[in-house]
Amino acid sequence: MYLKITLLFFITTLLSFNTTKVFVSENFPSGQKSAEGWMAGSKKMDYWHYYHKNGILKSKGNYTNNLKNGYWFFYDLQGNKYKEGHFINDVYSKWWIYYKPNNIKEKCLFQKDGITRFCLVYNNNKLVKASKYKDDFFVQQWTSISSFKHDNPQFSF
C-alpha cells in the first residue's frame, strides 16, 4: 500500500513539473483576435495580450498560475493608455497611474486590502489634490497636501 501511494505521488509530481507551455490565441465570435498568451495545462502563464473588438490592444501583462501578477497596462478603444500598475495574485497593489484628459494624472497607492486607495492628482505635473476611495467609491478629498498628511500620517509619498 505504501509503495502504491509513494509511486502515485512520484508520478503526479513528475507530471506537474513536465507541463508543457503552449501559445494560444482566442477569438471573438466574429473571428477577430480577443487574446493571446501562454498556457501551462489549463492555467494562463507569463505574458498575455488582450484586444478590443476593433483590434486595438486592450491590456497586457503577466500571469502566474492563472492570476495577474506584476505590472499591467490598459488601453482605451483608440489605443491610448489610461491606466497602469501592479497586481499581486489578481489584487490591485502598490502604485497605479491613471491618465485623464487635459494633462491630468492620478497616482494611486492601493492598500493591502486591494480596494482602498489614496490618489494624488496632478495637473501639468503639479500636485493639486488628494483623494481616498474604497471599492471605487469616493470617500474623501483634500485640496491641501498638508491637511492630507495631517489626516493620514501613515501615508508616505
mmCIF file of the C-alpha atoms, coordinates in Angstrom:
data_MODEL
# 
_entry.id   MODEL 
# 
loop_
_atom_site.group_PDB 
_atom_site.id 
_atom_site.type_symbol 
_atom_site.label_atom_id 
_atom_site.label_alt_id 
_atom_site.label_comp_id 
_atom_site.label_asym_id 
_atom_site.label_entity_id 
_atom_site.label_seq_id 
_atom_site.pdbx_PDB_ins_code 
_atom_site.Cartn_x 
_atom_site.Cartn_y 
_atom_site.Cartn_z 
_atom_site.occupancy 
_atom_site.B_iso_or_equiv 
_atom_site.pdbx_formal_charge 
_atom_site.auth_seq_id 
_atom_site.auth_comp_id 
_atom_site.auth_asym_id 
_atom_site.auth_atom_id 
_atom_site.pdbx_PDB_model_num 
ATOM 1   C CA . MET A 1 1   ? 0.000   0.000  0.000   1.00 0.00 ? 1   MET A CA 1 
ATOM 2   C CA . TYR A 1 2   ? 2.791   2.427  0.968   1.00 0.00 ? 2   TYR A CA 1 
ATOM 3   C CA . LEU A 1 3   ? 4.613   1.659  -2.292  1.00 0.00 ? 3   LEU A CA 1 
ATOM 4   C CA . LYS A 1 4   ? 1.478   2.380  -4.382  1.00 0.00 ? 4   LYS A CA 1 
ATOM 5   C CA . ILE A 1 5   ? 0.891   5.746  -2.666  1.00 0.00 ? 5   ILE A CA 1 
ATOM 6   C CA . THR A 1 6   ? 4.562   6.709  -2.997  1.00 0.00 ? 6   THR A CA 1 
ATOM 7   C CA . LEU A 1 7   ? 4.615   5.712  -6.667  1.00 0.00 ? 7   LEU A CA 1 
ATOM 8   C CA . LEU A 1 8   ? 1.381   7.629  -7.366  1.00 0.00 ? 8   LEU A CA 1 
ATOM 9   C CA . PHE A 1 9   ? 2.786   10.718 -5.606  1.00 0.00 ? 9   PHE A CA 1 
ATOM 10  C CA . PHE A 1 10  ? 6.021   10.454 -7.614  1.00 0.00 ? 10  PHE A CA 1 
ATOM 11  C CA . ILE A 1 11  ? 4.173   10.176 -10.949 1.00 0.00 ? 11  ILE A CA 1 
ATOM 12  C CA . THR A 1 12  ? 1.838   13.070 -10.110 1.00 0.00 ? 12  THR A CA 1 
ATOM 13  C CA . THR A 1 13  ? 4.779   15.262 -9.082  1.00 0.00 ? 13  THR A CA 1 
ATOM 14  C CA . LEU A 1 14  ? 6.729   14.339 -12.198 1.00 0.00 ? 14  LEU A CA 1 
ATOM 15  C CA . LEU A 1 15  ? 3.786   15.172 -14.473 1.00 0.00 ? 15  LEU A CA 1 
ATOM 16  C CA . SER A 1 16  ? 3.207   18.540 -12.772 1.00 0.00 ? 16  SER A CA 1 
ATOM 17  C CA . PHE A 1 17  ? 6.838   19.553 -13.422 1.00 0.00 ? 17  PHE A CA 1 
ATOM 18  C CA . ASN A 1 18  ? 6.625   18.407 -17.014 1.00 0.00 ? 18  ASN A CA 1 
ATOM 19  C CA . THR A 1 19  ? 3.652   20.591 -18.008 1.00 0.00 ? 19  THR A CA 1 
ATOM 20  C CA . THR A 1 20  ? 4.334   21.929 -21.462 1.00 0.00 ? 20  THR A CA 1 
ATOM 21  C CA . LYS A 1 21  ? 3.630   25.578 -22.143 1.00 0.00 ? 21  LYS A CA 1 
ATOM 22  C CA . VAL A 1 22  ? 1.752   26.320 -25.341 1.00 0.00 ? 22  VAL A CA 1 
ATOM 23  C CA . PHE A 1 23  ? 0.994   29.639 -27.035 1.00 0.00 ? 23  PHE A CA 1 
ATOM 24  C CA . VAL A 1 24  ? -2.749  30.106 -27.565 1.00 0.00 ? 24  VAL A CA 1 
ATOM 25  C CA . SER A 1 25  ? -4.884  32.640 -29.372 1.00 0.00 ? 25  SER A CA 1 
ATOM 26  C CA . GLU A 1 26  ? -8.537  33.311 -28.528 1.00 0.00 ? 26  GLU A CA 1 
ATOM 27  C CA . ASN A 1 27  ? -11.067 34.965 -30.860 1.00 0.00 ? 27  ASN A CA 1 
ATOM 28  C CA . PHE A 1 28  ? -14.312 36.908 -30.641 1.00 0.00 ? 28  PHE A CA 1 
ATOM 29  C CA . PRO A 1 29  ? -17.304 35.231 -32.386 1.00 0.00 ? 29  PRO A CA 1 
ATOM 30  C CA . SER A 1 30  ? -16.529 37.494 -35.375 1.00 0.00 ? 30  SER A CA 1 
ATOM 31  C CA . GLY A 1 31  ? -13.156 35.783 -35.758 1.00 0.00 ? 31  GLY A CA 1 
ATOM 32  C CA . GLN A 1 32  ? -11.206 38.874 -34.605 1.00 0.00 ? 32  GLN A CA 1 
ATOM 33  C CA . LYS A 1 33  ? -8.450  38.032 -32.097 1.00 0.00 ? 33  LYS A CA 1 
ATOM 34  C CA . SER A 1 34  ? -9.501  38.707 -28.477 1.00 0.00 ? 34  SER A CA 1 
ATOM 35  C CA . ALA A 1 35  ? -6.456  37.422 -26.565 1.00 0.00 ? 35  ALA A CA 1 
ATOM 36  C CA . GLU A 1 36  ? -3.159  35.619 -26.890 1.00 0.00 ? 36  GLU A CA 1 
ATOM 37  C CA . GLY A 1 37  ? -0.665  34.242 -24.452 1.00 0.00 ? 37  GLY A CA 1 
ATOM 38  C CA . TRP A 1 38  ? 0.884   31.200 -22.824 1.00 0.00 ? 38  TRP A CA 1 
ATOM 39  C CA . MET A 1 39  ? -0.902  28.325 -21.128 1.00 0.00 ? 39  MET A CA 1 
ATOM 40  C CA . ALA A 1 40  ? 0.553   25.622 -18.918 1.00 0.00 ? 40  ALA A CA 1 
ATOM 41  C CA . GLY A 1 41  ? -2.097  22.967 -18.664 1.00 0.00 ? 41  GLY A CA 1 
ATOM 42  C CA . SER A 1 42  ? -5.330  24.872 -18.059 1.00 0.00 ? 42  SER A CA 1 
ATOM 43  C CA . LYS A 1 43  ? -3.640  27.922 -16.468 1.00 0.00 ? 43  LYS A CA 1 
ATOM 44  C CA . LYS A 1 44  ? -2.572  31.213 -18.009 1.00 0.00 ? 44  LYS A CA 1 
ATOM 45  C CA . MET A 1 45  ? 1.135   31.840 -17.547 1.00 0.00 ? 45  MET A CA 1 
ATOM 46  C CA . ASP A 1 46  ? 3.642   34.509 -18.492 1.00 0.00 ? 46  ASP A CA 1 
ATOM 47  C CA . TYR A 1 47  ? 2.786   37.394 -20.834 1.00 0.00 ? 47  TYR A CA 1 
ATOM 48  C CA . TRP A 1 48  ? -0.727  37.895 -22.277 1.00 0.00 ? 48  TRP A CA 1 
ATOM 49  C CA . HIS A 1 49  ? -2.256  40.459 -24.650 1.00 0.00 ? 49  HIS A CA 1 
ATOM 50  C CA . TYR A 1 50  ? -5.991  41.281 -24.811 1.00 0.00 ? 50  TYR A CA 1 
ATOM 51  C CA . TYR A 1 51  ? -7.662  43.157 -27.661 1.00 0.00 ? 51  TYR A CA 1 
ATOM 52  C CA . HIS A 1 52  ? -10.769 45.299 -28.147 1.00 0.00 ? 52  HIS A CA 1 
ATOM 53  C CA . LYS A 1 53  ? -13.245 44.148 -30.814 1.00 0.00 ? 53  LYS A CA 1 
ATOM 54  C CA . ASN A 1 54  ? -11.763 46.777 -33.159 1.00 0.00 ? 54  ASN A CA 1 
ATOM 55  C CA . GLY A 1 55  ? -8.365  45.008 -32.979 1.00 0.00 ? 55  GLY A CA 1 
ATOM 56  C CA . ILE A 1 56  ? -6.686  47.674 -30.805 1.00 0.00 ? 56  ILE A CA 1 
ATOM 57  C CA . LEU A 1 57  ? -4.667  46.435 -27.817 1.00 0.00 ? 57  LEU A CA 1 
ATOM 58  C CA . LYS A 1 58  ? -6.823  46.487 -24.642 1.00 0.00 ? 58  LYS A CA 1 
ATOM 59  C CA . SER A 1 59  ? -4.379  45.265 -21.962 1.00 0.00 ? 59  SER A CA 1 
ATOM 60  C CA . LYS A 1 60  ? -1.159  43.380 -21.448 1.00 0.00 ? 60  LYS A CA 1 
ATOM 61  C CA . GLY A 1 61  ? 0.637   41.830 -18.531 1.00 0.00 ? 61  GLY A CA 1 
ATOM 62  C CA . ASN A 1 62  ? 1.834   38.693 -16.784 1.00 0.00 ? 62  ASN A CA 1 
ATOM 63  C CA . TYR A 1 63  ? 0.038   35.741 -15.251 1.00 0.00 ? 63  TYR A CA 1 
ATOM 64  C CA . THR A 1 64  ? 1.296   33.240 -12.717 1.00 0.00 ? 64  THR A CA 1 
ATOM 65  C CA . ASN A 1 65  ? -0.937  30.185 -12.268 1.00 0.00 ? 65  ASN A CA 1 
ATOM 66  C CA . ASN A 1 66  ? -3.953  31.955 -13.799 1.00 0.00 ? 66  ASN A CA 1 
ATOM 67  C CA . LEU A 1 67  ? -3.570  35.066 -11.579 1.00 0.00 ? 67  LEU A CA 1 
ATOM 68  C CA . LYS A 1 68  ? -2.474  38.525 -12.720 1.00 0.00 ? 68  LYS A CA 1 
ATOM 69  C CA . ASN A 1 69  ? 0.955   39.255 -11.244 1.00 0.00 ? 69  ASN A CA 1 
ATOM 70  C CA . GLY A 1 70  ? 3.353   42.070 -11.960 1.00 0.00 ? 70  GLY A CA 1 
ATOM 71  C CA . TYR A 1 71  ? 2.955   45.246 -13.965 1.00 0.00 ? 71  TYR A CA 1 
ATOM 72  C CA . TRP A 1 72  ? -0.074  45.621 -16.293 1.00 0.00 ? 72  TRP A CA 1 
ATOM 73  C CA . PHE A 1 73  ? -1.060  48.228 -18.904 1.00 0.00 ? 73  PHE A CA 1 
ATOM 74  C CA . PHE A 1 74  ? -4.614  49.120 -20.042 1.00 0.00 ? 74  PHE A CA 1 
ATOM 75  C CA . TYR A 1 75  ? -5.676  50.978 -23.221 1.00 0.00 ? 75  TYR A CA 1 
ATOM 76  C CA . ASP A 1 76  ? -8.904  52.587 -24.467 1.00 0.00 ? 76  ASP A CA 1 
ATOM 77  C CA . LEU A 1 77  ? -10.612 51.883 -27.810 1.00 0.00 ? 77  LEU A CA 1 
ATOM 78  C CA . GLN A 1 78  ? -8.297  54.353 -29.585 1.00 0.00 ? 78  GLN A CA 1 
ATOM 79  C CA . GLY A 1 79  ? -5.143  52.735 -28.172 1.00 0.00 ? 79  GLY A CA 1 
ATOM 80  C CA . ASN A 1 80  ? -4.409  55.445 -25.574 1.00 0.00 ? 80  ASN A CA 1 
ATOM 81  C CA . LYS A 1 81  ? -3.012  54.169 -22.287 1.00 0.00 ? 81  LYS A CA 1 
ATOM 82  C CA . TYR A 1 82  ? -5.452  55.005 -19.481 1.00 0.00 ? 82  TYR A CA 1 
ATOM 83  C CA . LYS A 1 83  ? -4.005  53.096 -16.517 1.00 0.00 ? 83  LYS A CA 1 
ATOM 84  C CA . GLU A 1 84  ? -1.032  51.010 -15.467 1.00 0.00 ? 84  GLU A CA 1 
ATOM 85  C CA . GLY A 1 85  ? 0.074   49.357 -12.273 1.00 0.00 ? 85  GLY A CA 1 
ATOM 86  C CA . HIS A 1 86  ? 0.841   46.298 -10.180 1.00 0.00 ? 86  HIS A CA 1 
ATOM 87  C CA . PHE A 1 87  ? -1.133  43.175 -9.418  1.00 0.00 ? 87  PHE A CA 1 
ATOM 88  C CA . ILE A 1 88  ? -0.255  40.616 -6.788  1.00 0.00 ? 88  ILE A CA 1 
ATOM 89  C CA . ASN A 1 89  ? -2.299  37.423 -7.155  1.00 0.00 ? 89  ASN A CA 1 
ATOM 90  C CA . ASP A 1 90  ? -5.087  39.227 -9.077  1.00 0.00 ? 90  ASP A CA 1 
ATOM 91  C CA . VAL A 1 91  ? -5.336  42.039 -6.476  1.00 0.00 ? 91  VAL A CA 1 
ATOM 92  C CA . TYR A 1 92  ? -4.517  45.677 -7.195  1.00 0.00 ? 92  TYR A CA 1 
ATOM 93  C CA . SER A 1 93  ? -1.418  46.599 -5.212  1.00 0.00 ? 93  SER A CA 1 
ATOM 94  C CA . LYS A 1 94  ? 1.290   49.209 -4.918  1.00 0.00 ? 94  LYS A CA 1 
ATOM 95  C CA . TRP A 1 95  ? 1.126   52.280 -7.167  1.00 0.00 ? 95  TRP A CA 1 
ATOM 96  C CA . TRP A 1 96  ? -1.243  52.709 -10.118 1.00 0.00 ? 96  TRP A CA 1 
ATOM 97  C CA . ILE A 1 97  ? -1.254  55.596 -12.576 1.00 0.00 ? 97  ILE A CA 1 
ATOM 98  C CA . TYR A 1 98  ? -4.479  56.800 -14.231 1.00 0.00 ? 98  TYR A CA 1 
ATOM 99  C CA . TYR A 1 99  ? -4.218  59.077 -17.267 1.00 0.00 ? 99  TYR A CA 1 
ATOM 100 C CA . LYS A 1 100 ? -7.037  61.623 -17.643 1.00 0.00 ? 100 LYS A CA 1 
ATOM 101 C CA . PRO A 1 101 ? -7.872  64.198 -20.336 1.00 0.00 ? 101 PRO A CA 1 
ATOM 102 C CA . ASN A 1 102 ? -6.322  67.689 -20.234 1.00 0.00 ? 102 ASN A CA 1 
ATOM 103 C CA . ASN A 1 103 ? -2.932  66.556 -18.887 1.00 0.00 ? 103 ASN A CA 1 
ATOM 104 C CA . ILE A 1 104 ? -4.355  65.369 -15.550 1.00 0.00 ? 104 ILE A CA 1 
ATOM 105 C CA . LYS A 1 105 ? -2.820  62.283 -13.997 1.00 0.00 ? 105 LYS A CA 1 
ATOM 106 C CA . GLU A 1 106 ? -3.707  60.382 -10.827 1.00 0.00 ? 106 GLU A CA 1 
ATOM 107 C CA . LYS A 1 107 ? -1.155  58.292 -8.961  1.00 0.00 ? 107 LYS A CA 1 
ATOM 108 C CA . CYS A 1 108 ? -2.897  55.945 -6.563  1.00 0.00 ? 108 CYS A CA 1 
ATOM 109 C CA . LEU A 1 109 ? -1.425  53.767 -3.861  1.00 0.00 ? 109 LEU A CA 1 
ATOM 110 C CA . PHE A 1 110 ? -3.528  50.685 -3.142  1.00 0.00 ? 110 PHE A CA 1 
ATOM 111 C CA . GLN A 1 111 ? -3.590  49.491 0.425   1.00 0.00 ? 111 GLN A CA 1 
ATOM 112 C CA . LYS A 1 112 ? -3.093  45.835 1.368   1.00 0.00 ? 112 LYS A CA 1 
ATOM 113 C CA . ASP A 1 113 ? -6.843  45.127 1.144   1.00 0.00 ? 113 ASP A CA 1 
ATOM 114 C CA . GLY A 1 114 ? -6.662  45.798 -2.622  1.00 0.00 ? 114 GLY A CA 1 
ATOM 115 C CA . ILE A 1 115 ? -9.782  48.003 -2.567  1.00 0.00 ? 115 ILE A CA 1 
ATOM 116 C CA . THR A 1 116 ? -8.760  51.096 -0.582  1.00 0.00 ? 116 THR A CA 1 
ATOM 117 C CA . ARG A 1 117 ? -6.589  53.570 -2.422  1.00 0.00 ? 117 ARG A CA 1 
ATOM 118 C CA . PHE A 1 118 ? -5.167  57.023 -1.821  1.00 0.00 ? 118 PHE A CA 1 
ATOM 119 C CA . CYS A 1 119 ? -4.818  59.065 -5.000  1.00 0.00 ? 119 CYS A CA 1 
ATOM 120 C CA . LEU A 1 120 ? -2.662  62.073 -5.691  1.00 0.00 ? 120 LEU A CA 1 
ATOM 121 C CA . VAL A 1 121 ? -3.993  64.231 -8.526  1.00 0.00 ? 121 VAL A CA 1 
ATOM 122 C CA . TYR A 1 122 ? -1.560  66.123 -10.742 1.00 0.00 ? 122 TYR A CA 1 
ATOM 123 C CA . ASN A 1 123 ? -2.376  68.816 -13.291 1.00 0.00 ? 123 ASN A CA 1 
ATOM 124 C CA . ASN A 1 124 ? 0.528   69.574 -15.648 1.00 0.00 ? 124 ASN A CA 1 
ATOM 125 C CA . ASN A 1 125 ? 2.815   67.670 -13.242 1.00 0.00 ? 125 ASN A CA 1 
ATOM 126 C CA . LYS A 1 126 ? 1.773   69.851 -10.275 1.00 0.00 ? 126 LYS A CA 1 
ATOM 127 C CA . LEU A 1 127 ? 0.169   68.132 -7.263  1.00 0.00 ? 127 LEU A CA 1 
ATOM 128 C CA . VAL A 1 128 ? -3.267  69.739 -6.804  1.00 0.00 ? 128 VAL A CA 1 
ATOM 129 C CA . LYS A 1 129 ? -5.289  67.452 -4.511  1.00 0.00 ? 129 LYS A CA 1 
ATOM 130 C CA . ALA A 1 130 ? -5.523  64.055 -2.841  1.00 0.00 ? 130 ALA A CA 1 
ATOM 131 C CA . SER A 1 131 ? -8.469  61.678 -2.570  1.00 0.00 ? 131 SER A CA 1 
ATOM 132 C CA . LYS A 1 132 ? -9.418  58.457 -0.863  1.00 0.00 ? 132 LYS A CA 1 
ATOM 133 C CA . TYR A 1 133 ? -11.514 55.704 -2.487  1.00 0.00 ? 133 TYR A CA 1 
ATOM 134 C CA . LYS A 1 134 ? -12.839 52.414 -1.194  1.00 0.00 ? 134 LYS A CA 1 
ATOM 135 C CA . ASP A 1 135 ? -14.302 49.828 -3.594  1.00 0.00 ? 135 ASP A CA 1 
ATOM 136 C CA . ASP A 1 136 ? -14.121 52.508 -6.325  1.00 0.00 ? 136 ASP A CA 1 
ATOM 137 C CA . PHE A 1 137 ? -16.391 54.795 -4.286  1.00 0.00 ? 137 PHE A CA 1 
ATOM 138 C CA . PHE A 1 138 ? -15.205 58.270 -3.389  1.00 0.00 ? 138 PHE A CA 1 
ATOM 139 C CA . VAL A 1 139 ? -14.642 58.664 0.398   1.00 0.00 ? 139 VAL A CA 1 
ATOM 140 C CA . GLN A 1 140 ? -12.837 61.960 0.971   1.00 0.00 ? 140 GLN A CA 1 
ATOM 141 C CA . GLN A 1 141 ? -10.861 64.685 -0.775  1.00 0.00 ? 141 GLN A CA 1 
ATOM 142 C CA . TRP A 1 142 ? -8.116  67.051 0.387   1.00 0.00 ? 142 TRP A CA 1 
ATOM 143 C CA . THR A 1 143 ? -7.197  70.202 -1.539  1.00 0.00 ? 143 THR A CA 1 
ATOM 144 C CA . SER A 1 144 ? -4.246  70.864 0.725   1.00 0.00 ? 144 SER A CA 1 
ATOM 145 C CA . ILE A 1 145 ? -1.416  68.338 0.836   1.00 0.00 ? 145 ILE A CA 1 
ATOM 146 C CA . SER A 1 146 ? -0.550  69.431 4.383   1.00 0.00 ? 146 SER A CA 1 
ATOM 147 C CA . SER A 1 147 ? -4.098  68.607 5.566   1.00 0.00 ? 147 SER A CA 1 
ATOM 148 C CA . PHE A 1 148 ? -3.876  65.266 3.728   1.00 0.00 ? 148 PHE A CA 1 
ATOM 149 C CA . LYS A 1 149 ? -0.595  64.465 5.512   1.00 0.00 ? 149 LYS A CA 1 
ATOM 150 C CA . HIS A 1 150 ? -2.117  65.543 8.839   1.00 0.00 ? 150 HIS A CA 1 
ATOM 151 C CA . ASP A 1 151 ? -5.146  63.260 8.389   1.00 0.00 ? 151 ASP A CA 1 
ATOM 152 C CA . ASN A 1 152 ? -3.087  60.350 7.016   1.00 0.00 ? 152 ASN A CA 1 
ATOM 153 C CA . PRO A 1 153 ? 0.243   60.240 8.858   1.00 0.00 ? 153 PRO A CA 1 
ATOM 154 C CA . GLN A 1 154 ? 0.747   56.569 7.858   1.00 0.00 ? 154 GLN A CA 1 
ATOM 155 C CA . PHE A 1 155 ? 0.864   57.553 4.184   1.00 0.00 ? 155 PHE A CA 1 
ATOM 156 C CA . SER A 1 156 ? 4.294   58.193 2.709   1.00 0.00 ? 156 SER A CA 1 
ATOM 157 C CA . PHE A 1 157 ? 4.985   59.753 -0.676  1.00 0.00 ? 157 PHE A CA 1 
# 
